[in-house]
Amino acid sequence: MRKLVYYVAVSIDGKIAGPGGEFDFYPEAPDMVEYLRAEFPETMPTHIRPGIGLDGVPNKRFDTVLMGRGTYKPALDAGIASPYAHLRQYVFSTSLGEIADPAVELIAGDPVAAVRELKAVDGEGDIWLCGGGKLAGTLLPEIDELVFKTYPVIAGAGIPVFDGKLAARPFTPVDTRTFSHGGTVITYRPSPQ
């Protein structure tokens, strides 16, 4: 069965974006950028892949991406209806009427039931939960792995990594990589209960 992996950038105060969805405050480090491009090439949007040397690079980890409306909206605002055309794309929203691109499927129903169905379908890779915080909060019981790209910055106000009414769920770190600016990529898996 495929895993649901929440792979996301997060500030040290637990925010994935600012109050307006902005994420330009994350400091970059060349060694971290290179690591992420090498290990997670499919997480780079399709329209920027040619400019960063990833055109034609095969997917390494994921074959499917899940987005909440807030995560999908910046692409729409930029005129991009299919931001990850190299992946199967699903947007969870009860407020979007329809999506113009047939490569992106809108799911207005229960996210947990939809994810359970996706996990049971054979695929070439895992399922990437791209964001946002409300969707991650809803899907917390279904998350099989967390990959947090933690940046050494305080975001202040913004969108939390998990939002909503949550029950405590323990995770164990299984891999940590530290980069030149002090940022980390930490992988967590659910702790045995």
PDB file of C-alpha atoms in Angstrom:
ATOM      1  CA  MET A   1       0.000   0.000   0.000  1.00  0.00           C
ATOM      2  CA  ARG A   2       1.210   3.479  -0.832  1.00  0.00           C
ATOM      3  CA  LYS A   3       2.102   5.935   1.911  1.00  0.00           C
ATOM      4  CA  LEU A   4       0.713   9.405   2.496  1.00  0.00           C
ATOM      5  CA  VAL A   5       3.700  11.688   3.085  1.00  0.00           C
ATOM      6  CA  TYR A   6       3.338  15.256   4.341  1.00  0.00           C
ATOM      7  CA  TYR A   7       6.367  16.912   2.719  1.00  0.00           C
ATOM      8  CA  VAL A   8       6.334  20.609   3.540  1.00  0.00           C
ATOM      9  CA  ALA A   9       8.449  23.656   4.376  1.00  0.00           C
ATOM     10  CA  VAL A  10       7.979  24.878   7.935  1.00  0.00           C
ATOM     11  CA  SER A  11       9.342  27.733  10.019  1.00  0.00           C
ATOM     12  CA  ILE A  12      10.767  27.075  13.458  1.00  0.00           C
ATOM     13  CA  ASP A  13       7.547  28.449  14.937  1.00  0.00           C
ATOM     14  CA  GLY A  14       5.457  25.898  13.046  1.00  0.00           C
ATOM     15  CA  LYS A  15       4.112  27.927  10.116  1.00  0.00           C
ATOM     16  CA  ILE A  16       4.011  26.697   6.507  1.00  0.00           C
ATOM     17  CA  ALA A  17       3.159  30.128   5.092  1.00  0.00           C
ATOM     18  CA  GLY A  18       2.451  33.671   6.153  1.00  0.00           C
ATOM     19  CA  PRO A  19      -1.063  35.012   6.734  1.00  0.00           C
ATOM     20  CA  GLY A  20      -1.535  35.687   3.011  1.00  0.00           C
ATOM     21  CA  GLY A  21      -0.089  32.361   1.920  1.00  0.00           C
ATOM     22  CA  GLU A  22       3.346  33.861   1.266  1.00  0.00           C
ATOM     23  CA  PHE A  23       6.443  31.721   1.688  1.00  0.00           C
ATOM     24  CA  ASP A  24       9.169  34.017   0.340  1.00  0.00           C
ATOM     25  CA  PHE A  25      10.615  34.507   3.836  1.00  0.00           C
ATOM     26  CA  TYR A  26      12.296  31.080   3.857  1.00  0.00           C
ATOM     27  CA  PRO A  27      16.064  31.561   3.574  1.00  0.00           C
ATOM     28  CA  GLU A  28      17.786  29.440   0.946  1.00  0.00           C
ATOM     29  CA  ALA A  29      21.060  27.555   1.212  1.00  0.00           C
ATOM     30  CA  PRO A  30      22.644  26.106  -1.941  1.00  0.00           C
ATOM     31  CA  ASP A  31      23.367  22.736  -0.295  1.00  0.00           C
ATOM     32  CA  MET A  32      19.751  22.356   0.849  1.00  0.00           C
ATOM     33  CA  VAL A  33      18.394  23.383  -2.562  1.00  0.00           C
ATOM     34  CA  GLU A  34      20.630  20.833  -4.274  1.00  0.00           C
ATOM     35  CA  TYR A  35      19.619  18.080  -1.862  1.00  0.00           C
ATOM     36  CA  LEU A  36      15.894  18.765  -2.370  1.00  0.00           C
ATOM     37  CA  ARG A  37      16.252  18.840  -6.175  1.00  0.00           C
ATOM     38  CA  ALA A  38      18.132  15.531  -6.120  1.00  0.00           C
ATOM     39  CA  GLU A  39      15.916  13.704  -3.617  1.00  0.00           C
ATOM     40  CA  PHE A  40      12.489  15.212  -4.379  1.00  0.00           C
ATOM     41  CA  PRO A  41      12.627  16.437  -8.010  1.00  0.00           C
ATOM     42  CA  GLU A  42       8.917  15.856  -8.587  1.00  0.00           C
ATOM     43  CA  THR A  43       8.020  18.408  -5.911  1.00  0.00           C
ATOM     44  CA  MET A  44       9.201  21.226  -8.173  1.00  0.00           C
ATOM     45  CA  PRO A  45       6.305  22.721 -10.192  1.00  0.00           C
ATOM     46  CA  THR A  46       6.219  21.677 -13.838  1.00  0.00           C
ATOM     47  CA  HIS A  47       6.605  25.199 -15.239  1.00  0.00           C
ATOM     48  CA  ILE A  48       9.909  25.842 -13.409  1.00  0.00           C
ATOM     49  CA  ARG A  49      11.516  22.430 -13.954  1.00  0.00           C
ATOM     50  CA  PRO A  50      13.193  23.308 -17.294  1.00  0.00           C
ATOM     51  CA  GLY A  51      14.795  26.427 -15.801  1.00  0.00           C
ATOM     52  CA  ILE A  52      16.352  24.503 -12.897  1.00  0.00           C
ATOM     53  CA  GLY A  53      17.679  21.548 -14.870  1.00  0.00           C
ATOM     54  CA  LEU A  54      14.873  19.117 -14.055  1.00  0.00           C
ATOM     55  CA  ASP A  55      13.140  18.919 -17.429  1.00  0.00           C
ATOM     56  CA  GLY A  56      12.582  15.240 -18.166  1.00  0.00           C
ATOM     57  CA  VAL A  57      13.937  14.090 -14.787  1.00  0.00           C
ATOM     58  CA  PRO A  58      11.784  11.166 -13.625  1.00  0.00           C
ATOM     59  CA  ASN A  59       9.750  11.231 -10.441  1.00  0.00           C
ATOM     60  CA  LYS A  60      11.751   9.714  -7.620  1.00  0.00           C
ATOM     61  CA  ARG A  61       9.371   9.397  -4.679  1.00  0.00           C
ATOM     62  CA  PHE A  62       5.819  10.535  -5.492  1.00  0.00           C
ATOM     63  CA  ASP A  63       3.351   9.960  -8.323  1.00  0.00           C
ATOM     64  CA  THR A  64       0.414  11.851  -6.789  1.00  0.00           C
ATOM     65  CA  VAL A  65       0.008  15.263  -5.137  1.00  0.00           C
ATOM     66  CA  LEU A  66      -2.779  16.455  -2.822  1.00  0.00           C
ATOM     67  CA  MET A  67      -3.473  20.143  -2.300  1.00  0.00           C
ATOM     68  CA  GLY A  68      -5.979  22.162  -0.341  1.00  0.00           C
ATOM     69  CA  ARG A  69      -7.611  25.155  -1.997  1.00  0.00           C
ATOM     70  CA  GLY A  70      -5.170  27.600  -0.393  1.00  0.00           C
ATOM     71  CA  THR A  71      -2.172  25.640  -1.685  1.00  0.00           C
ATOM     72  CA  TYR A  72      -3.628  25.417  -5.179  1.00  0.00           C
ATOM     73  CA  LYS A  73      -4.782  29.061  -5.406  1.00  0.00           C
ATOM     74  CA  PRO A  74      -1.357  30.700  -6.038  1.00  0.00           C
ATOM     75  CA  ALA A  75      -0.949  28.579  -9.175  1.00  0.00           C
ATOM     76  CA  LEU A  76      -4.423  29.559 -10.351  1.00  0.00           C
ATOM     77  CA  ASP A  77      -3.690  33.222  -9.636  1.00  0.00           C
ATOM     78  CA  ALA A  78      -0.599  32.898 -11.856  1.00  0.00           C
ATOM     79  CA  GLY A  79      -2.694  31.368 -14.652  1.00  0.00           C
ATOM     80  CA  ILE A  80      -1.433  27.815 -14.027  1.00  0.00           C
ATOM     81  CA  ALA A  81      -4.298  25.336 -13.699  1.00  0.00           C
ATOM     82  CA  SER A  82      -2.018  22.264 -13.596  1.00  0.00           C
ATOM     83  CA  PRO A  83       1.010  23.112 -11.417  1.00  0.00           C
ATOM     84  CA  TYR A  84       2.294  19.529 -11.142  1.00  0.00           C
ATOM     85  CA  ALA A  85       1.432  18.132 -14.572  1.00  0.00           C
ATOM     86  CA  HIS A  86       4.050  15.384 -14.095  1.00  0.00           C
ATOM     87  CA  LEU A  87       1.989  13.994 -11.155  1.00  0.00           C
ATOM     88  CA  ARG A  88      -1.619  12.967 -10.593  1.00  0.00           C
ATOM     89  CA  GLN A  89      -3.153  16.057  -9.013  1.00  0.00           C
ATOM     90  CA  TYR A  90      -6.043  16.311  -6.555  1.00  0.00           C
ATOM     91  CA  VAL A  91      -7.415  19.490  -5.003  1.00  0.00           C
ATOM     92  CA  PHE A  92      -9.638  19.249  -1.915  1.00  0.00           C
ATOM     93  CA  SER A  93     -12.130  22.074  -1.713  1.00  0.00           C
ATOM     94  CA  THR A  94     -15.785  22.685  -1.029  1.00  0.00           C
ATOM     95  CA  SER A  95     -15.629  26.271  -2.341  1.00  0.00           C
ATOM     96  CA  LEU A  96     -14.052  25.829  -5.789  1.00  0.00           C
ATOM     97  CA  GLY A  97     -16.807  25.354  -8.317  1.00  0.00           C
ATOM     98  CA  GLU A  98     -14.745  23.507 -10.896  1.00  0.00           C
ATOM     99  CA  ILE A  99     -11.202  23.242 -12.204  1.00  0.00           C
ATOM    100  CA  ALA A 100     -10.461  24.208 -15.793  1.00  0.00           C
ATOM    101  CA  ASP A 101      -7.758  21.595 -16.372  1.00  0.00           C
ATOM    102  CA  PRO A 102      -8.907  17.963 -16.733  1.00  0.00           C
ATOM    103  CA  ALA A 103      -5.532  16.809 -15.329  1.00  0.00           C
ATOM    104  CA  VAL A 104      -6.531  18.167 -11.907  1.00  0.00           C
ATOM    105  CA  GLU A 105      -9.333  16.410 -10.047  1.00  0.00           C
ATOM    106  CA  LEU A 106     -11.456  18.345  -7.578  1.00  0.00           C
ATOM    107  CA  ILE A 107     -12.584  16.441  -4.469  1.00  0.00           C
ATOM    108  CA  ALA A 108     -15.358  18.133  -2.493  1.00  0.00           C
ATOM    109  CA  GLY A 109     -16.156  15.115  -0.302  1.00  0.00           C
ATOM    110  CA  ASP A 110     -14.505  13.520   2.699  1.00  0.00           C
ATOM    111  CA  PRO A 111     -10.693  13.847   2.431  1.00  0.00           C
ATOM    112  CA  VAL A 112     -10.047  10.838   4.704  1.00  0.00           C
ATOM    113  CA  ALA A 113     -12.192   8.514   2.590  1.00  0.00           C
ATOM    114  CA  ALA A 114     -10.598   9.838  -0.610  1.00  0.00           C
ATOM    115  CA  VAL A 115      -7.071   9.285   0.736  1.00  0.00           C
ATOM    116  CA  ARG A 116      -7.895   5.763   1.865  1.00  0.00           C
ATOM    117  CA  GLU A 117      -9.050   4.996  -1.676  1.00  0.00           C
ATOM    118  CA  LEU A 118      -5.913   6.559  -3.199  1.00  0.00           C
ATOM    119  CA  LYS A 119      -3.648   4.598  -0.850  1.00  0.00           C
ATOM    120  CA  ALA A 120      -5.312   1.347  -1.896  1.00  0.00           C
ATOM    121  CA  VAL A 121      -4.762   1.989  -5.625  1.00  0.00           C
ATOM    122  CA  ASP A 122      -1.519   0.690  -7.100  1.00  0.00           C
ATOM    123  CA  GLY A 123       0.868   3.417  -8.121  1.00  0.00           C
ATOM    124  CA  GLU A 124       4.484   4.008  -9.010  1.00  0.00           C
ATOM    125  CA  GLY A 125       5.115   6.114  -5.931  1.00  0.00           C
ATOM    126  CA  ASP A 126       3.783   7.488  -2.698  1.00  0.00           C
ATOM    127  CA  ILE A 127       1.210  10.249  -2.259  1.00  0.00           C
ATOM    128  CA  TRP A 128       2.536  13.734  -1.489  1.00  0.00           C
ATOM    129  CA  LEU A 129       0.435  15.892   0.795  1.00  0.00           C
ATOM    130  CA  CYS A 130       1.609  19.309  -0.377  1.00  0.00           C
ATOM    131  CA  GLY A 131      -0.585  21.386   1.946  1.00  0.00           C
ATOM    132  CA  GLY A 132      -2.233  23.152   3.555  1.00  0.00           C
ATOM    133  CA  GLY A 133      -2.596  23.132   7.288  1.00  0.00           C
ATOM    134  CA  LYS A 134      -6.351  22.479   7.439  1.00  0.00           C
ATOM    135  CA  LEU A 135      -6.100  19.558   5.022  1.00  0.00           C
ATOM    136  CA  ALA A 136      -3.110  18.186   6.960  1.00  0.00           C
ATOM    137  CA  GLY A 137      -5.062  18.471  10.204  1.00  0.00           C
ATOM    138  CA  THR A 138      -7.966  16.540   8.712  1.00  0.00           C
ATOM    139  CA  LEU A 139      -5.653  13.889   7.266  1.00  0.00           C
ATOM    140  CA  LEU A 140      -3.385  13.521  10.315  1.00  0.00           C
ATOM    141  CA  PRO A 141      -4.691  10.004  11.150  1.00  0.00           C
ATOM    142  CA  GLU A 142      -3.814   8.872   7.591  1.00  0.00           C
ATOM    143  CA  ILE A 143      -0.295  10.351   7.432  1.00  0.00           C
ATOM    144  CA  ASP A 144       2.364   7.633   7.205  1.00  0.00           C
ATOM    145  CA  GLU A 145       5.402   9.906   7.126  1.00  0.00           C
ATOM    146  CA  LEU A 146       6.332  13.529   7.756  1.00  0.00           C
ATOM    147  CA  VAL A 147       9.189  15.183   5.872  1.00  0.00           C
ATOM    148  CA  PHE A 148       9.638  18.653   7.315  1.00  0.00           C
ATOM    149  CA  LYS A 149      11.989  21.080   5.609  1.00  0.00           C
ATOM    150  CA  THR A 150      12.565  23.278   8.642  1.00  0.00           C
ATOM    151  CA  TYR A 151      14.022  26.713   7.950  1.00  0.00           C
ATOM    152  CA  PRO A 152      15.769  28.867  10.576  1.00  0.00           C
ATOM    153  CA  VAL A 153      13.217  31.662  10.551  1.00  0.00           C
ATOM    154  CA  ILE A 154      10.302  32.792  12.708  1.00  0.00           C
ATOM    155  CA  ALA A 155       7.270  33.423  10.513  1.00  0.00           C
ATOM    156  CA  GLY A 156       5.145  35.037  13.220  1.00  0.00           C
ATOM    157  CA  ALA A 157       1.548  35.064  12.057  1.00  0.00           C
ATOM    158  CA  GLY A 158       0.595  32.570   9.398  1.00  0.00           C
ATOM    159  CA  ILE A 159      -0.757  29.182   8.455  1.00  0.00           C
ATOM    160  CA  PRO A 160       0.136  26.437  10.948  1.00  0.00           C
ATOM    161  CA  VAL A 161       1.603  23.127   9.799  1.00  0.00           C
ATOM    162  CA  PHE A 162      -1.529  21.441  11.221  1.00  0.00           C
ATOM    163  CA  ASP A 163      -4.799  23.273  11.772  1.00  0.00           C
ATOM    164  CA  GLY A 164      -8.096  22.217  13.321  1.00  0.00           C
ATOM    165  CA  LYS A 165      -9.112  20.006  16.221  1.00  0.00           C
ATOM    166  CA  LEU A 166      -6.321  17.473  16.539  1.00  0.00           C
ATOM    167  CA  ALA A 167      -5.739  14.477  18.739  1.00  0.00           C
ATOM    168  CA  ALA A 168      -2.166  13.946  19.889  1.00  0.00           C
ATOM    169  CA  ARG A 169      -0.255  11.501  17.685  1.00  0.00           C
ATOM    170  CA  PRO A 170       3.374  10.631  18.444  1.00  0.00           C
ATOM    171  CA  PHE A 171       6.007  10.475  15.701  1.00  0.00           C
ATOM    172  CA  THR A 172       9.635   9.364  15.839  1.00  0.00           C
ATOM    173  CA  PRO A 173      12.432  11.053  13.870  1.00  0.00           C
ATOM    174  CA  VAL A 174      14.131   8.513  11.595  1.00  0.00           C
ATOM    175  CA  ASP A 175      16.440  10.762   9.557  1.00  0.00           C
ATOM    176  CA  THR A 176      17.844  14.265  10.034  1.00  0.00           C
ATOM    177  CA  ARG A 177      19.951  16.274   7.610  1.00  0.00           C
ATOM    178  CA  THR A 178      21.367  19.676   8.516  1.00  0.00           C
ATOM    179  CA  PHE A 179      22.418  22.303   5.991  1.00  0.00           C
ATOM    180  CA  SER A 180      24.793  25.259   5.906  1.00  0.00           C
ATOM    181  CA  HIS A 181      22.225  27.858   7.027  1.00  0.00           C
ATOM    182  CA  GLY A 182      21.047  25.729   9.961  1.00  0.00           C
ATOM    183  CA  GLY A 183      17.931  24.446   8.206  1.00  0.00           C
ATOM    184  CA  THR A 184      17.084  20.764   8.408  1.00  0.00           C
ATOM    185  CA  VAL A 185      15.152  18.073   6.601  1.00  0.00           C
ATOM    186  CA  ILE A 186      13.723  15.744   9.215  1.00  0.00           C
ATOM    187  CA  THR A 187      11.775  12.596   8.410  1.00  0.00           C
ATOM    188  CA  TYR A 188       9.343  11.283  11.015  1.00  0.00           C
ATOM    189  CA  ARG A 189       7.271   8.112  11.100  1.00  0.00           C
ATOM    190  CA  PRO A 190       4.409   7.262  13.442  1.00  0.00           C
ATOM    191  CA  SER A 191       5.640   5.926  16.774  1.00  0.00           C
ATOM    192  CA  PRO A 192       4.514   2.426  17.775  1.00  0.00           C
ATOM    193  CA  GLN A 193       1.509   2.702  20.049  1.00  0.00           C
TER     194      GLN A 193
END
